CSV table of C-alpha atoms in Angstrom, one decimal:
chain,number,residue,atom,x,y,z
A,1,ALA,CA,107.3,109.2,106.0
A,2,GLN,CA,103.9,108.9,105.1
A,3,SER,CA,101.2,106.0,104.1
A,4,VAL,CA,98.2,105.1,102.6
A,5,THR,CA,95.9,102.4,103.7
A,6,GLN,CA,92.7,101.3,101.0
A,7,PRO,CA,90.7,99.2,103.6
A,8,ASP,CA,89.2,97.4,100.5
A,9,ILE,CA,90.5,95.3,97.9
A,10,HIS,CA,87.7,94.6,96.4
A,11,ILE,CA,84.0,96.5,95.9
A,12,THR,CA,81.1,95.3,93.9
A,13,VAL,CA,77.6,98.1,93.9
A,14,SER,CA,75.1,97.5,91.0
A,15,GLU,CA,74.8,100.1,88.6
A,16,GLY,CA,73.0,103.8,89.5
A,17,ALA,CA,74.0,102.3,93.6
A,18,SER,CA,75.8,104.8,95.4
A,19,LEU,CA,79.9,104.9,95.9
A,20,GLU,CA,82.5,105.2,98.6
A,21,LEU,CA,85.7,104.0,98.3
A,22,ARG,CA,87.9,104.3,101.4
A,23,CYS,CA,91.7,106.2,101.8
A,24,ASN,CA,93.4,106.6,105.4
A,25,TYR,CA,96.3,107.9,105.5
A,26,SER,CA,99.7,109.0,107.5
A,27,TYR,CA,101.2,111.8,107.7
A,28,GLY,CA,102.9,114.1,109.8
A,29,ALA,CA,102.4,117.3,108.2
A,30,THR,CA,99.2,118.4,105.9
A,31,PRO,CA,99.4,115.7,103.1
A,32,TYR,CA,98.9,116.2,100.0
A,33,LEU,CA,96.1,113.9,98.6
A,34,PHE,CA,95.0,112.2,95.3
A,35,TRP,CA,92.5,110.2,93.7
A,36,TYR,CA,93.7,108.2,90.6
A,37,VAL,CA,91.9,105.7,88.6
A,38,GLN,CA,93.1,103.0,86.1
A,39,SER,CA,91.2,101.2,82.9
A,40,PRO,CA,93.0,97.7,83.2
A,41,GLY,CA,96.6,98.0,80.7
A,42,GLN,CA,96.4,101.5,81.3
A,43,GLY,CA,98.3,104.5,83.5
A,44,LEU,CA,96.6,106.2,86.0
A,45,GLN,CA,94.2,109.2,84.8
A,46,LEU,CA,93.8,112.1,88.5
A,47,LEU,CA,90.3,112.4,89.3
A,48,LEU,CA,91.3,115.3,91.9
A,49,LYS,CA,93.8,116.0,94.3
A,50,TYR,CA,93.5,118.4,97.5
A,51,PHE,CA,96.4,120.7,99.2
A,52,SER,CA,94.2,122.7,100.9
A,53,GLY,CA,90.8,125.0,101.3
A,54,ASP,CA,87.5,123.5,101.0
A,55,THR,CA,87.5,120.0,102.5
A,56,LEU,CA,84.9,118.7,100.0
A,57,VAL,CA,86.7,118.5,96.7
A,58,GLN,CA,85.2,118.4,93.3
A,59,GLY,CA,86.6,116.0,90.3
A,60,ILE,CA,86.4,115.0,87.0
A,61,LYS,CA,83.1,111.7,86.4
A,62,GLY,CA,81.0,113.0,88.7
A,63,PHE,CA,83.8,111.6,91.9
A,64,GLU,CA,84.1,113.7,94.6
A,65,ALA,CA,86.4,113.3,97.9
A,66,GLU,CA,86.4,114.8,101.4
A,67,PHE,CA,88.9,115.7,104.1
A,68,LYS,CA,88.8,114.7,107.3
A,69,ARG,CA,91.4,115.8,109.5
A,70,SER,CA,90.5,114.3,112.6
A,71,GLN,CA,89.9,111.0,111.0
A,72,SER,CA,92.9,111.1,108.7
A,73,SER,CA,90.7,110.0,105.8
A,74,PHE,CA,89.7,111.2,102.6
A,75,ASN,CA,87.2,109.2,101.1
A,76,LEU,CA,86.0,109.0,97.2
A,77,ARG,CA,82.1,109.2,96.4
A,78,LYS,CA,80.2,108.7,93.8
A,79,PRO,CA,76.0,109.5,93.9
A,80,SER,CA,75.5,107.7,90.7
A,81,VAL,CA,78.0,104.6,89.8
A,82,HIS,CA,78.2,103.8,86.1
A,83,TRP,CA,79.4,101.1,84.4
A,84,SER,CA,82.5,102.7,82.9
A,85,ASP,CA,83.4,103.4,86.5
A,86,ALA,CA,84.9,99.9,87.0
A,87,ALA,CA,88.6,100.0,87.4
A,88,GLU,CA,91.8,100.5,89.9
A,89,TYR,CA,91.2,103.1,92.3
A,90,PHE,CA,94.4,104.8,93.9
A,91,CYS,CA,94.9,106.4,97.2
A,92,ALA,CA,98.0,107.8,97.4
A,93,VAL,CA,99.3,111.0,99.5
A,94,GLY,CA,101.8,113.0,98.5
A,95,ALA,CA,104.8,116.0,100.3
A,96,LEU,CA,105.2,119.5,98.3
A,97,TYR,CA,108.7,119.9,99.8
A,98,ASN,CA,109.9,116.0,98.6
A,99,ASN,CA,110.4,115.8,95.2
A,100,ASN,CA,110.2,111.7,95.9
A,101,ASP,CA,108.3,111.4,98.4
A,102,MET,CA,104.0,110.0,97.2
A,103,ARG,CA,103.1,106.6,98.2
A,104,PHE,CA,100.4,104.8,96.8
A,105,GLY,CA,97.7,103.0,98.2
A,106,ALA,CA,97.6,99.1,97.2
A,107,GLY,CA,94.6,100.5,95.5
A,108,THR,CA,90.7,99.0,95.4
A,109,ARG,CA,89.7,97.2,92.5
A,110,LEU,CA,85.6,98.3,91.7
A,111,THR,CA,83.1,95.9,89.9
A,112,VAL,CA,79.4,96.9,88.3
A,113,LYS,CA,76.5,94.8,88.2
A,114,PRO,CA,74.0,95.8,85.1
B,1,GLY,CA,96.6,119.2,79.9
B,2,ALA,CA,99.4,117.6,81.0
B,3,VAL,CA,99.1,114.9,79.2
B,4,VAL,CA,102.7,112.0,79.5
B,5,SER,CA,103.3,109.8,77.1
B,6,GLN,CA,104.6,105.9,76.6
B,7,HIS,CA,106.6,104.5,74.0
B,8,PRO,CA,106.4,101.5,73.0
B,9,SER,CA,102.4,100.0,74.6
B,10,ARG,CA,103.9,96.6,74.4
B,11,VAL,CA,107.1,95.2,73.7
B,12,ILE,CA,108.0,91.9,73.7
B,13,CYS,CA,111.7,90.7,73.8
B,14,LYS,CA,114.3,87.5,73.9
B,15,SER,CA,116.4,87.5,77.4
B,16,GLY,CA,119.9,89.0,76.8
B,17,THR,CA,118.2,91.9,75.1
B,18,SER,CA,118.3,95.9,76.1
B,19,VAL,CA,114.3,97.9,75.3
B,20,LYS,CA,114.0,101.0,75.9
B,21,ILE,CA,111.4,103.0,76.9
B,22,GLU,CA,110.6,106.8,76.3
B,23,CYS,CA,108.4,108.7,78.4
B,24,ARG,CA,107.2,112.3,77.3
B,25,SER,CA,105.4,115.2,79.0
B,26,LEU,CA,103.5,116.7,75.5
B,27,ASP,CA,102.3,120.0,76.6
B,28,PHE,CA,104.3,120.7,79.8
B,29,GLN,CA,107.8,121.0,80.9
B,30,ALA,CA,109.1,118.3,82.9
B,31,THR,CA,112.1,119.0,85.8
B,32,THR,CA,111.5,115.6,87.3
B,33,MET,CA,110.3,112.1,86.7
B,34,PHE,CA,109.0,109.0,88.0
B,35,TRP,CA,109.3,105.7,87.3
B,36,TYR,CA,107.1,103.0,88.3
B,37,ARG,CA,107.1,98.8,87.8
B,38,GLN,CA,103.2,97.5,88.9
B,39,PHE,CA,102.9,93.5,89.2
B,40,PRO,CA,99.4,92.3,88.1
B,41,LYS,CA,97.3,93.3,90.4
B,42,LYS,CA,99.4,95.3,92.9
B,43,SER,CA,99.6,99.1,93.5
B,44,LEU,CA,102.6,100.9,91.8
B,45,MET,CA,106.2,100.1,93.3
B,46,LEU,CA,108.5,103.4,92.7
B,47,MET,CA,111.7,102.2,91.1
B,48,ALA,CA,113.4,106.4,90.8
B,49,THR,CA,113.4,109.1,90.2
B,50,SER,CA,114.9,110.9,87.2
B,51,ASN,CA,115.9,114.4,87.3
B,52,GLU,CA,116.4,116.3,84.3
B,53,GLY,CA,120.6,117.3,83.8
B,54,SER,CA,121.5,115.1,86.7
B,55,LYS,CA,121.1,111.7,87.3
B,56,ALA,CA,118.7,109.6,88.7
B,57,THR,CA,117.7,108.7,92.1
B,58,TYR,CA,117.1,105.4,93.2
B,59,GLU,CA,114.7,103.3,95.0
B,60,GLN,CA,116.4,101.1,97.6
B,61,GLY,CA,116.2,97.7,95.9
B,62,VAL,CA,116.3,98.4,92.1
B,63,GLU,CA,119.8,98.2,90.3
B,64,LYS,CA,120.7,101.1,89.1
B,65,ASP,CA,123.1,99.4,86.3
B,66,LYS,CA,120.8,97.3,85.1
B,67,PHE,CA,117.8,100.3,84.5
B,68,LEU,CA,119.2,102.8,83.4
B,69,ILE,CA,117.5,106.3,83.1
B,70,ASN,CA,118.2,109.0,81.2
B,71,HIS,CA,116.2,112.5,81.1
B,72,ALA,CA,118.1,114.5,79.1
B,73,SER,CA,115.7,117.5,78.1
B,74,LEU,CA,112.7,118.8,80.0
B,75,THR,CA,109.7,116.5,78.6
B,76,LEU,CA,111.7,113.3,78.2
B,77,SER,CA,113.4,110.4,80.2
B,78,THR,CA,114.1,107.1,78.9
B,79,LEU,CA,114.4,103.9,81.4
B,80,THR,CA,116.3,101.6,79.1
B,81,VAL,CA,115.9,97.4,81.5
B,82,THR,CA,119.7,96.3,79.8
B,83,SER,CA,119.8,91.9,80.1
B,84,ALA,CA,116.5,91.8,81.1
B,85,HIS,CA,115.6,88.4,82.2
B,86,PRO,CA,112.2,87.1,82.0
B,87,GLU,CA,111.7,88.4,85.7
B,88,ASP,CA,111.2,92.2,84.5
B,89,SER,CA,108.3,91.4,82.9
B,90,SER,CA,106.2,93.5,83.8
B,91,PHE,CA,104.2,96.7,83.2
B,92,TYR,CA,106.3,99.6,83.3
B,93,ILE,CA,104.2,103.1,84.2
B,94,CYS,CA,106.2,107.1,84.0
B,95,SER,CA,104.7,109.9,85.4
B,96,ALA,CA,105.3,113.6,85.2
B,97,ARG,CA,105.3,115.6,87.8
B,98,ASP,CA,103.6,119.1,87.4
B,99,PRO,CA,106.8,122.1,87.9
B,100,GLY,CA,104.2,124.4,90.0
B,101,LEU,CA,102.3,121.8,92.3
B,102,PRO,CA,102.7,118.2,93.6
B,103,THR,CA,101.4,117.2,91.1
B,104,GLN,CA,101.9,113.6,88.9
B,105,TYR,CA,100.4,113.2,85.7
B,106,PHE,CA,100.9,109.1,84.3
B,107,GLY,CA,101.5,108.0,81.3
B,108,PRO,CA,99.7,104.9,80.0
B,109,GLY,CA,101.9,102.5,80.8
B,110,THR,CA,105.1,99.5,78.9
B,111,ARG,CA,103.8,95.9,79.1
B,112,LEU,CA,107.4,94.3,78.5
B,113,THR,CA,107.5,90.3,78.1
B,114,VAL,CA,110.3,89.0,78.4
B,115,LEU,CA,110.7,85.5,76.5
């Protein structure tokens, strides 16, 4: 079964600074990888996903992520953080052929300083 | 596209009563929907997988008689918390799977408080 590790529980960055949120996965086959964002009291919004092809994936809100098979990583990046980006971020790994086999990381809470 | 709604967004009930939460995919048909539970400052815990026209598949440790799931149409799944107790208080989130790809789209969540 697959698993996801988000090593950073909480990250604080200054507004305008760059951001990188780490995600490592464990899966025996080709993974399907996702990043979701959750604002307090809200559901999850899909930021981006990787299935195949170009390993650098562009998402909404200026986010991107890079799939690195050799490092089993799928880190999320943004060149310049805005105060509205403060939220909880979840990395997830899924399988195409298994209906319910999608696993979430523990989440990383992002705080943005003015 | 890919909008999922949940109703109600917030519910307060007395201990021993039952509460029904609806999850709807508004602009696509979802043969598979999922129900998650989220504790404060925690990740999502998958409770069950809801398949249209068949019985739900529950994760280990989730009581199927307590958390009743019905997926009667391709756009609606319901979760009924029966005989609710204070320990059932939580944030419940549903998702619907894109039929073509392994992508889940999430509803806004339902905050359940059992007094």
